Amino acid sequence: MRSPSTAPAQLHALGIGGPYQSRNREVVRTVTSEPVAELSLVPWLFAQRNIRALRRATPPDPARRKKLLTRAGWLFASGSVDGVSPDAYHRTVAEVSGIPISVVRHLSQEVGDYAATACESVRQARPIGATDSWRDERTKLGSGVWTRRGEVLMVHAPANSPAVHTAWLDALALGYRVAIRPSGREPFTAHRLVAALRQVGYDNDQVVLLPTDHQTADRLVAEADVAIAFGADEVARKYAASTLVMPFGPGRSKILLTSGVDVVRHLDTITESIAGHAGTGCVNATAVFVEGDPAPVAQAIATRLGGLPSLPPGDERARLPVRQAAVARTVDEYLWAKTGNARPLLGADSVVHELGDGSAVLRPAVFLLDRQDAPQARIEMGFPCVWVLPWRREGDWMAPLRDTLSLTVFTDDGGLIDSLVAEPTINKIHVGDHPTTWTRPGLPHEGYLGGFLMQTKAVVVG
């Protein structure tokens, strides 16, 4: 978006009145600490007025929503948005987030593809006995009608991946008006997506971008009808009792290798689960459970991941995340404070590889543990860091597998699969060579978002 020698770009809020430049701004920096943009932070009254205007607005009809979302998806992924090319956008996101540019490019295409299919995808959540409209012929005899729980969705977005912005596209497809509070570390994806929606014809009173401080963001969550919030365990705890806020916390995704599985044959899937997308997502595996001796599995993983290069995020060969050097050292200190009696097979001295420009690569770490209930298996680090543990089918064998977003299991035991599918705290189950990172439009993430956004009413029309 800019050359290193130019002044920081001005990244405006996108309100119902159009772009808004605030006197209160937050500097967005690259992983080398260079200022790349000044992000306008909106005050509370401005944000509140925008939320209330969204609530009064009428959404486009379903056919127009589909057309606009399809066009916006293509424009976001492949076109020029506000004069910014896809390549310039990819470079900027890589520079500020530290996510390798090839990963940024792939995930950006994923966002665009998701927008194009959002209207079809959301229908997967609709109860089979319900219809979309009271005008449907079935209501003459009485039918369920699927309808919104509210009018405005507030999104408290993170910076760990461009792909998180697929979540709120479902809401637009369902006729919600949406307010996004982007991360100050990587606001460019949210800004580009909102701008693309407006550029293809979505009115300003349908979707707004409201960068704010954390205090104002919390007030906006309360001001909206429903909200989704991303964050660590404290976010999940904060909103656990709310029926109007859907929290997305750590994924703690896992792999289970049952007895007799050929690890070498499946090593590509295992390492892709751990390090795919640079290991920054909630669907990346952070624990591998092995029925049998876990040591050879841990060594095979360490050997494979140890060969990944340390490169700046703009290099096409980069596969690992980069952070500001001071931040990377803090991550390293936190990790080593938590390792306890875990045996390091990779990253024994440090996971930090400084690049000499103020940034540092977070290199993979592989730790071997000797018991399946080791607390380290619940640690999620935001880079390729995995804990390898033994697993036994005795006692409460399900305990270490609970609280899992995505589980890849290698087994031919149908009874075991039955139990895993029945376990309510496991959200996704991939049997065989499907990495924990695998998905496609139309599949639930932590359940269908439509199940949270919508309700079913009984309607009879005489």
mmCIF file with all atom_site columns, C-alpha atoms in Angstrom, residues 355-432:
data_model
loop_
_atom_site.group_PDB
_atom_site.id
_atom_site.type_symbol
_atom_site.label_atom_id
_atom_site.label_alt_id
_atom_site.label_comp_id
_atom_site.label_asym_id
_atom_site.label_entity_id
_atom_site.label_seq_id
_atom_site.pdbx_PDB_ins_code
_atom_site.Cartn_x
_atom_site.Cartn_y
_atom_site.Cartn_z
_atom_site.occupancy
_atom_site.B_iso_or_equiv
_atom_site.pdbx_formal_charge
_atom_site.auth_seq_id
_atom_site.auth_comp_id
_atom_site.auth_asym_id
_atom_site.auth_atom_id
_atom_site.pdbx_PDB_model_num
ATOM 1  C CA . LEU A 1 355 ? 16.351  -11.627 11.150 1.00 0.00 ? 355 LEU A CA 1
ATOM 2  C CA . GLY A 1 356 ? 18.494  -8.581  11.954 1.00 0.00 ? 356 GLY A CA 1
ATOM 3  C CA . ASP A 1 357 ? 15.881  -5.991  10.960 1.00 0.00 ? 357 ASP A CA 1
ATOM 4  C CA . GLY A 1 358 ? 13.971  -5.797  14.241 1.00 0.00 ? 358 GLY A CA 1
ATOM 5  C CA . SER A 1 359 ? 11.835  -8.826  13.439 1.00 0.00 ? 359 SER A CA 1
ATOM 6  C CA . ALA A 1 360 ? 12.136  -12.484 14.359 1.00 0.00 ? 360 ALA A CA 1
ATOM 7  C CA . VAL A 1 361 ? 10.803  -15.784 13.029 1.00 0.00 ? 361 VAL A CA 1
ATOM 8  C CA . LEU A 1 362 ? 8.950   -17.986 15.504 1.00 0.00 ? 362 LEU A CA 1
ATOM 9  C CA . ARG A 1 363 ? 10.427  -21.369 14.693 1.00 0.00 ? 363 ARG A CA 1
ATOM 10 C CA . PRO A 1 364 ? 8.637   -24.679 15.357 1.00 0.00 ? 364 PRO A CA 1
ATOM 11 C CA . ALA A 1 365 ? 8.767   -26.354 18.742 1.00 0.00 ? 365 ALA A CA 1
ATOM 12 C CA . VAL A 1 366 ? 8.105   -30.040 19.428 1.00 0.00 ? 366 VAL A CA 1
ATOM 13 C CA . PHE A 1 367 ? 7.827   -31.363 22.982 1.00 0.00 ? 367 PHE A CA 1
ATOM 14 C CA . LEU A 1 368 ? 7.496   -34.951 24.202 1.00 0.00 ? 368 LEU A CA 1
ATOM 15 C CA . LEU A 1 369 ? 5.447   -35.675 27.328 1.00 0.00 ? 369 LEU A CA 1
ATOM 16 C CA . ASP A 1 370 ? 5.107   -38.913 29.268 1.00 0.00 ? 370 ASP A CA 1
ATOM 17 C CA . ARG A 1 371 ? 1.449   -38.815 30.353 1.00 0.00 ? 371 ARG A CA 1
ATOM 18 C CA . GLN A 1 372 ? -1.769  -38.168 28.495 1.00 0.00 ? 372 GLN A CA 1
ATOM 19 C CA . ASP A 1 373 ? -3.179  -35.815 31.133 1.00 0.00 ? 373 ASP A CA 1
ATOM 20 C CA . ALA A 1 374 ? -0.203  -33.413 31.032 1.00 0.00 ? 374 ALA A CA 1
ATOM 21 C CA . PRO A 1 375 ? -1.539  -29.839 31.316 1.00 0.00 ? 375 PRO A CA 1
ATOM 22 C CA . GLN A 1 376 ? 0.807   -28.587 28.571 1.00 0.00 ? 376 GLN A CA 1
ATOM 23 C CA . ALA A 1 377 ? -1.432  -30.262 25.971 1.00 0.00 ? 377 ALA A CA 1
ATOM 24 C CA . ARG A 1 378 ? -3.870  -27.356 26.430 1.00 0.00 ? 378 ARG A CA 1
ATOM 25 C CA . ILE A 1 379 ? -1.303  -24.663 25.566 1.00 0.00 ? 379 ILE A CA 1
ATOM 26 C CA . GLU A 1 380 ? -1.871  -22.924 22.211 1.00 0.00 ? 380 GLU A CA 1
ATOM 27 C CA . MET A 1 381 ? 0.919   -20.619 21.058 1.00 0.00 ? 381 MET A CA 1
ATOM 28 C CA . GLY A 1 382 ? -0.001  -19.081 17.678 1.00 0.00 ? 382 GLY A CA 1
ATOM 29 C CA . PHE A 1 383 ? 2.965   -20.626 15.826 1.00 0.00 ? 383 PHE A CA 1
ATOM 30 C CA . PRO A 1 384 ? 3.873   -24.274 15.081 1.00 0.00 ? 384 PRO A CA 1
ATOM 31 C CA . CYS A 1 385 ? 4.219   -25.615 18.625 1.00 0.00 ? 385 CYS A CA 1
ATOM 32 C CA . VAL A 1 386 ? 3.066   -29.153 19.369 1.00 0.00 ? 386 VAL A CA 1
ATOM 33 C CA . TRP A 1 387 ? 2.986   -31.432 22.378 1.00 0.00 ? 387 TRP A CA 1
ATOM 34 C CA . VAL A 1 388 ? 3.256   -35.181 21.688 1.00 0.00 ? 388 VAL A CA 1
ATOM 35 C CA . LEU A 1 389 ? 1.753   -37.473 24.322 1.00 0.00 ? 389 LEU A CA 1
ATOM 36 C CA . PRO A 1 390 ? 0.874   -41.133 24.930 1.00 0.00 ? 390 PRO A CA 1
ATOM 37 C CA . TRP A 1 391 ? -2.811  -42.175 24.825 1.00 0.00 ? 391 TRP A CA 1
ATOM 38 C CA . ARG A 1 392 ? -4.385  -45.311 26.279 1.00 0.00 ? 392 ARG A CA 1
ATOM 39 C CA . ARG A 1 393 ? -7.876  -46.796 26.029 1.00 0.00 ? 393 ARG A CA 1
ATOM 40 C CA . GLU A 1 394 ? -8.352  -47.181 29.739 1.00 0.00 ? 394 GLU A CA 1
ATOM 41 C CA . GLY A 1 395 ? -10.087 -45.146 32.405 1.00 0.00 ? 395 GLY A CA 1
ATOM 42 C CA . ASP A 1 396 ? -11.483 -41.862 31.106 1.00 0.00 ? 396 ASP A CA 1
ATOM 43 C CA . TRP A 1 397 ? -9.694  -42.130 27.755 1.00 0.00 ? 397 TRP A CA 1
ATOM 44 C CA . MET A 1 398 ? -11.864 -39.371 26.282 1.00 0.00 ? 398 MET A CA 1
ATOM 45 C CA . ALA A 1 399 ? -10.665 -36.757 28.808 1.00 0.00 ? 399 ALA A CA 1
ATOM 46 C CA . PRO A 1 400 ? -7.528  -35.574 26.939 1.00 0.00 ? 400 PRO A CA 1
ATOM 47 C CA . LEU A 1 401 ? -9.493  -35.306 23.675 1.00 0.00 ? 401 LEU A CA 1
ATOM 48 C CA . ARG A 1 402 ? -12.225 -33.050 24.983 1.00 0.00 ? 402 ARG A CA 1
ATOM 49 C CA . ASP A 1 403 ? -12.486 -29.287 24.359 1.00 0.00 ? 403 ASP A CA 1
ATOM 50 C CA . THR A 1 404 ? -11.249 -29.621 20.782 1.00 0.00 ? 404 THR A CA 1
ATOM 51 C CA . LEU A 1 405 ? -12.187 -27.513 17.791 1.00 0.00 ? 405 LEU A CA 1
ATOM 52 C CA . SER A 1 406 ? -10.741 -29.821 15.124 1.00 0.00 ? 406 SER A CA 1
ATOM 53 C CA . LEU A 1 407 ? -9.630  -33.429 15.640 1.00 0.00 ? 407 LEU A CA 1
ATOM 54 C CA . THR A 1 408 ? -7.933  -35.551 12.975 1.00 0.00 ? 408 THR A CA 1
ATOM 55 C CA . VAL A 1 409 ? -8.037  -39.216 13.928 1.00 0.00 ? 409 VAL A CA 1
ATOM 56 C CA . PHE A 1 410 ? -6.277  -42.112 12.216 1.00 0.00 ? 410 PHE A CA 1
ATOM 57 C CA . THR A 1 411 ? -8.223  -45.284 12.994 1.00 0.00 ? 411 THR A CA 1
ATOM 58 C CA . ASP A 1 412 ? -10.407 -47.974 11.457 1.00 0.00 ? 412 ASP A CA 1
ATOM 59 C CA . ASP A 1 413 ? -12.306 -48.498 14.734 1.00 0.00 ? 413 ASP A CA 1
ATOM 60 C CA . GLY A 1 414 ? -15.924 -47.586 14.037 1.00 0.00 ? 414 GLY A CA 1
ATOM 61 C CA . GLY A 1 415 ? -16.805 -47.708 17.728 1.00 0.00 ? 415 GLY A CA 1
ATOM 62 C CA . LEU A 1 416 ? -14.122 -45.162 18.539 1.00 0.00 ? 416 LEU A CA 1
ATOM 63 C CA . ILE A 1 417 ? -15.409 -42.867 15.793 1.00 0.00 ? 417 ILE A CA 1
ATOM 64 C CA . ASP A 1 418 ? -18.952 -43.259 17.194 1.00 0.00 ? 418 ASP A CA 1
ATOM 65 C CA . SER A 1 419 ? -17.709 -42.088 20.591 1.00 0.00 ? 419 SER A CA 1
ATOM 66 C CA . LEU A 1 420 ? -15.783 -39.133 19.173 1.00 0.00 ? 420 LEU A CA 1
ATOM 67 C CA . VAL A 1 421 ? -18.743 -37.958 17.093 1.00 0.00 ? 421 VAL A CA 1
ATOM 68 C CA . ALA A 1 422 ? -20.994 -38.241 20.157 1.00 0.00 ? 422 ALA A CA 1
ATOM 69 C CA . GLU A 1 423 ? -18.619 -36.202 22.366 1.00 0.00 ? 423 GLU A CA 1
ATOM 70 C CA . PRO A 1 424 ? -20.231 -32.718 22.645 1.00 0.00 ? 424 PRO A CA 1
ATOM 71 C CA . THR A 1 425 ? -16.974 -30.811 23.213 1.00 0.00 ? 425 THR A CA 1
ATOM 72 C CA . ILE A 1 426 ? -15.351 -31.891 19.922 1.00 0.00 ? 426 ILE A CA 1
ATOM 73 C CA . ASN A 1 427 ? -16.557 -29.666 17.073 1.00 0.00 ? 427 ASN A CA 1
ATOM 74 C CA . LYS A 1 428 ? -14.939 -31.175 13.975 1.00 0.00 ? 428 LYS A CA 1
ATOM 75 C CA . ILE A 1 429 ? -13.792 -34.737 13.319 1.00 0.00 ? 429 ILE A CA 1
ATOM 76 C CA . HIS A 1 430 ? -11.619 -35.653 10.336 1.00 0.00 ? 430 HIS A CA 1
ATOM 77 C CA . VAL A 1 431 ? -11.049 -39.383 9.872  1.00 0.00 ? 431 VAL A CA 1
ATOM 78 C CA . GLY A 1 432 ? -7.927  -40.220 7.888  1.00 0.00 ? 432 GLY A CA 1
#
